[in-house]
Amino acid sequence: MSFSVQAAEAPAKKKAPAKAEAKVEAPSAKAQAVAKTLTPLQKTKLLDLLNKGDDKALQSLPGIGETRAKNIVKARPIADPVDLVKVDGIGDATLAEIVAHAKAGFPVEGKKDTVEHKVVTKKKGAQADKKAAKE
């Protein structure tokens, strides 16, 4: 009796679909020029916010909502503000808005200038003092 031995064919391995590679393009000349307008202190504060800020802090930046904030977190660490254009959903225009915000000292919406408020209050107080003195 003879047995024929047939080699069992190994099942063909399925190839995993190729991962979509993130576009890693060099930032445009416009983005580089905008980022260079930051002072060293402004750049440091912005990078600190980008690398350490929570979602709420990131969303305080113009043009950054919930999705873009999560994309920034995924892209950490960010070495230079110009690298923001490599984050999905952020382009030259959004970078320009963020840089302008940083140059303005990271203003918080809804807060009025306290100097103006003090001046108005002081005038009203002086008028009230004059009125009381007349009575």
XYZ file of N, CA and C in Angstrom:
405
model
N 0.823 -1.153 0.000
C 0.000 0.000 0.000
C 0.884 1.237 0.000
N 0.534 2.101 -0.825
C 1.322 3.321 -0.870
C 0.413 4.516 -0.628
N 0.946 5.364 0.139
C 0.199 6.596 0.435
C 0.916 7.747 -0.253
N 0.172 8.547 -0.872
C 0.805 9.720 -1.450
C 0.629 10.882 -0.481
N 1.688 11.501 -0.268
C 1.656 12.633 0.666
C 1.616 13.904 -0.161
N 0.564 14.613 0.040
C 0.451 15.891 -0.660
C 0.682 17.006 0.357
N 1.463 17.907 -0.024
C 1.739 19.040 0.858
C 0.490 19.897 0.949
N 0.114 20.127 2.154
C -1.050 20.992 2.351
C -0.641 22.415 2.033
N -1.430 23.011 1.203
C -1.096 24.385 0.851
C -1.489 25.306 2.001
N -0.576 26.150 2.339
C -0.856 27.132 3.389
C -1.826 28.154 2.821
N -2.783 28.542 3.633
C -3.717 29.546 3.127
C -2.963 30.819 2.769
N -3.362 31.406 1.701
C -2.702 32.641 1.268
C -2.946 33.728 2.304
N -1.867 34.409 2.636
C -1.996 35.495 3.608
C -2.627 36.695 2.927
N -3.585 37.238 3.607
C -4.215 38.438 3.083
C -3.345 39.626 3.458
N -3.135 40.446 2.483
C -2.345 41.644 2.753
C -3.251 42.694 3.387
N -2.723 43.296 4.415
C -3.479 44.370 5.066
C -3.540 45.547 4.107
N -4.663 46.213 4.065
C -4.742 47.371 3.175
C -3.704 48.406 3.591
N -3.129 49.031 2.603
C -2.100 50.033 2.882
C -2.722 51.178 3.674
N -2.015 51.569 4.706
C -2.509 52.689 5.521
C -2.364 53.975 4.727
N -3.335 54.804 4.881
C -3.255 56.107 4.231
C -2.194 56.914 4.962
N -1.198 57.286 4.236
C -0.116 58.046 4.863
C -0.528 59.507 4.964
N -0.200 60.080 6.106
C -0.508 61.489 6.310
C 0.360 62.317 5.378
N -0.230 63.343 4.856
C 0.537 64.224 3.989
C 1.494 65.027 4.854
N 2.738 64.878 4.586
C 3.739 65.618 5.347
C 4.423 66.564 4.375
N 3.685 67.583 4.035
C 4.225 68.577 3.129
C 4.915 69.663 3.933
N 5.879 70.272 3.316
C 6.556 71.390 3.973
C 5.573 72.552 4.055
N 5.577 73.267 5.173
C 4.692 74.431 5.299
C 4.971 75.445 4.195
N 3.946 76.120 3.747
C 4.092 77.105 2.680
C 4.948 78.283 3.144
N 5.415 79.036 2.183
C 6.211 80.229 2.494
C 5.370 81.226 3.290
N 4.076 81.291 2.977
C 3.175 82.204 3.700
C 3.077 81.796 5.166
N 2.904 80.499 5.414
C 2.804 80.006 6.794
C 4.101 80.271 7.549
N 5.218 80.050 6.903
C 6.508 80.291 7.556
C 6.687 81.765 7.883
N 6.287 82.641 6.962
C 6.416 84.086 7.193
C 5.530 84.539 8.349
N 4.311 84.004 8.415
C 3.383 84.378 9.489
C 3.939 83.924 10.834
N 4.441 82.707 10.902
C 4.959 82.167 12.162
C 6.184 82.936 12.643
N 6.978 83.461 11.715
C 8.186 84.200 12.088
C 7.892 85.559 12.703
N 6.637 86.018 12.606
C 6.302 87.329 13.171
C 6.116 87.274 14.690
N 6.073 86.070 15.256
C 5.926 85.932 16.710
C 7.226 86.287 17.418
N 7.109 86.969 18.542
C 8.286 87.212 19.368
C 8.634 85.889 20.064
N 9.849 85.760 20.592
C 10.190 84.521 21.300
C 9.235 84.206 22.456
N 8.790 85.210 23.182
C 7.859 84.987 24.294
C 6.501 84.509 23.783
N 5.996 85.156 22.724
C 4.717 84.748 22.147
C 4.794 83.319 21.620
N 5.911 82.990 20.986
C 6.112 81.640 20.443
C 6.126 80.613 21.575
N 6.816 80.933 22.659
C 6.891 80.024 23.804
C 5.515 79.800 24.410
N 4.749 80.879 24.597
C 3.408 80.756 25.178
C 2.489 79.935 24.273
N 2.574 80.171 22.960
C 1.733 79.434 22.024
C 2.100 77.950 22.025
N 3.393 77.638 21.990
C 3.812 76.236 22.010
C 3.414 75.549 23.308
N 3.484 76.289 24.408
C 3.068 75.728 25.697
C 1.580 75.369 25.653
N 0.776 76.265 25.108
C -0.655 76.013 24.986
C -0.918 74.828 24.060
N -0.225 74.781 22.936
C -0.445 73.705 21.961
C -0.030 72.344 22.503
N 1.048 72.304 23.266
C 1.584 71.026 23.736
C 1.041 70.578 25.085
N 0.558 71.516 25.897
C 0.105 71.157 27.246
C -1.351 71.492 27.523
N -1.957 72.295 26.660
C -3.320 72.748 26.902
C -4.342 71.640 26.755
N -5.402 71.731 27.567
C -6.499 70.769 27.446
C -7.402 71.212 26.290
N -8.456 70.442 26.040
C -9.352 70.749 24.922
C -9.945 72.150 25.028
N -10.328 72.542 26.233
C -10.932 73.862 26.429
C -9.929 74.967 26.080
N -8.695 74.816 26.515
C -7.666 75.813 26.222
C -7.393 75.878 24.718
N -7.327 74.726 24.072
C -7.086 74.698 22.628
C -8.247 75.332 21.872
N -9.460 75.104 22.351
C -10.632 75.660 21.690
C -10.768 77.162 21.899
N -9.959 77.733 22.779
C -9.966 79.185 22.952
C -9.240 79.868 21.795
N -8.514 79.087 21.009
C -7.822 79.633 19.849
C -8.813 79.813 18.705
N -8.649 80.875 17.912
C -9.583 81.093 16.800
C -9.492 79.971 15.764
N -10.647 79.519 15.293
C -10.689 78.482 14.269
C -10.503 77.068 14.791
N -10.372 76.913 16.109
C -10.163 75.583 16.686
C -11.417 75.167 17.442
N -12.029 74.103 16.957
C -13.192 73.526 17.614
C -12.799 72.190 18.210
N -13.783 71.404 18.530
C -13.557 70.121 19.191
C -12.699 69.172 18.348
N -13.015 69.055 17.067
C -12.289 68.122 16.194
C -10.850 68.563 15.989
N -10.636 69.827 15.688
C -9.268 70.310 15.476
C -8.451 70.241 16.763
N -9.082 70.481 17.900
C -8.366 70.371 19.176
C -7.866 68.941 19.362
N -8.705 67.962 19.047
C -8.283 66.560 19.164
C -7.160 66.237 18.182
N -7.215 66.828 16.993
C -6.154 66.612 16.011
C -4.828 67.212 16.484
N -4.899 68.344 17.169
C -3.677 68.960 17.715
C -3.091 68.058 18.783
N -3.938 67.517 19.651
C -3.467 66.617 20.708
C -2.766 65.399 20.089
N -3.339 64.865 19.004
C -2.739 63.704 18.333
C -1.391 64.045 17.707
N -1.219 65.295 17.292
C 0.003 65.720 16.607
C 1.137 66.098 17.563
N 0.868 66.096 18.852
C 1.899 66.487 19.818
C 3.075 65.541 19.778
N 4.262 65.998 20.052
C 4.661 67.367 20.388
C 4.807 68.223 19.126
N 4.449 69.470 19.270
C 4.574 70.439 18.188
C 5.799 71.285 18.509
N 6.780 71.229 17.619
C 8.060 71.886 17.866
C 8.062 73.356 17.471
N 7.227 73.720 16.505
C 7.216 75.089 16.006
C 5.782 75.437 15.606
N 5.345 76.667 15.817
C 3.973 77.023 15.455
C 3.634 76.753 13.986
N 4.604 76.862 13.091
C 4.352 76.618 11.674
C 3.935 75.162 11.423
N 4.289 74.272 12.337
C 3.921 72.861 12.200
C 2.412 72.633 12.344
N 1.687 73.642 12.784
C 0.227 73.514 12.894
C -0.418 73.225 11.549
N 0.188 73.704 10.450
C -0.412 73.462 9.141
C -0.321 71.986 8.747
N 0.457 71.205 9.473
C 0.539 69.762 9.224
C -0.595 69.021 9.923
N -1.313 69.708 10.816
C -2.436 69.115 11.543
C -3.655 69.131 10.623
N -4.356 68.012 10.576
C -5.531 67.879 9.728
C -6.556 68.960 10.052
N -6.957 69.720 9.034
C -7.978 70.741 9.209
C -7.439 72.141 9.452
N -6.125 72.275 9.572
C -5.545 73.601 9.819
C -4.688 73.995 8.625
N -5.009 75.145 8.061
C -4.267 75.651 6.915
C -3.643 76.997 7.225
N -3.187 77.646 6.180
C -2.513 78.937 6.337
C -3.403 79.989 7.002
N -4.674 80.026 6.618
C -5.578 81.045 7.164
C -5.803 80.854 8.664
N -6.010 79.612 9.076
C -6.218 79.349 10.506
C -4.944 79.642 11.285
N -3.800 79.266 10.725
C -2.522 79.577 11.387
C -2.372 81.080 11.557
N -2.713 81.844 10.525
C -2.608 83.311 10.607
C -3.498 83.863 11.719
N -4.724 83.305 11.870
C -5.624 83.746 12.934
C -5.048 83.422 14.313
N -4.463 82.251 14.445
C -3.894 81.824 15.731
C -2.689 82.695 16.082
N -1.853 82.993 15.095
C -0.684 83.851 15.335
C -1.132 85.256 15.728
N -2.141 85.782 15.049
C -2.657 87.114 15.404
C -3.200 87.115 16.829
N -3.855 86.031 17.208
C -4.391 85.887 18.566
C -3.251 85.880 19.591
N -2.184 85.162 19.274
C -1.027 85.103 20.172
C -0.352 86.472 20.276
N -0.262 87.175 19.153
C 0.362 88.501 19.153
C -0.468 89.509 19.934
N -1.775 89.268 20.024
C -2.667 90.163 20.773
C -2.676 89.821 22.266
N -1.896 88.827 22.658
C -1.813 88.481 24.075
C -2.836 87.466 24.534
N -3.369 86.669 23.609
C -4.352 85.630 23.927
C -5.572 86.219 24.642
N -6.244 87.211 24.015
C -7.407 87.815 24.682
C -8.530 86.802 24.879
N -9.272 86.998 25.951
C -10.399 86.128 26.260
C -11.665 86.860 25.857
N -12.513 86.190 25.072
C -13.760 86.815 24.628
C -14.669 87.094 25.808
N -15.395 88.196 25.716
C -16.378 88.505 26.746
C -15.859 89.381 27.871
N -14.555 89.559 27.972
C -14.019 90.428 29.021
C -13.814 91.814 28.448
N -14.313 92.811 29.158
C -14.154 94.188 28.721
C -12.855 94.743 29.280
N -12.409 95.787 28.652
C -11.188 96.446 29.098
C -11.436 97.045 30.477
N -10.701 96.595 31.467
C -10.928 97.046 32.833
C -10.523 98.496 33.029
N -9.572 98.998 32.244
C -9.160 100.398 32.376
C -10.327 101.298 32.016
N -11.008 100.985 30.914
C -12.157 101.783 30.501
C -13.247 101.730 31.569
N -13.469 100.576 32.133
C -14.493 100.416 33.164
C -14.164 101.281 34.386
N -12.906 101.300 34.785
C -12.510 102.090 35.952
C -12.712 103.574 35.696
N -12.404 104.030 34.488
C -12.558 105.441 34.160
C -14.031 105.829 34.225
N -14.894 105.030 33.649
C -16.329 105.315 33.670
C -16.844 105.313 35.100
N -16.447 104.340 35.886
C -16.886 104.249 37.276
C -16.416 105.463 38.067
N -15.203 105.874 37.814
C -14.642 107.007 38.536
C -15.421 108.279 38.205
N -15.767 108.462 36.930
C -16.526 109.649 36.540
C -17.900 109.639 37.195
N -18.546 108.506 37.176
C -19.870 108.420 37.790
C -19.773 108.715 39.284
N -18.724 108.229 39.907
C -18.530 108.467 41.336
C -18.307 109.936 41.623
N -17.545 110.601 40.770
C -17.278 112.028 40.951
C -18.560 112.828 40.777
N -19.375 112.447 39.797
C -20.641 113.143 39.584
C -21.566 112.944 40.780
N -21.580 111.762 41.314
C -22.420 111.476 42.488
C -21.940 112.273 43.685
N -20.602 112.438 43.831
C -20.048 113.209 44.940
C -20.452 114.672 44.824
N -20.407 115.238 43.589
C -20.780 116.634 43.379
C -22.261 116.841 43.685
N -23.079 115.877 43.237
C -24.520 115.961 43.466
C -24.823 115.926 44.952
N -24.137 115.062 45.684
C -24.362 114.932 47.129
C -23.918 116.202 47.849
N -22.850 116.828 47.361
C -22.346 118.038 48.004
C -23.321 119.198 47.821
N -24.045 119.240 46.712
C -25.004 120.313 46.442
C -26.229 120.196 47.338
N -26.559 118.981 47.721
C -27.781 118.760 48.506
C -27.606 119.115 49.909
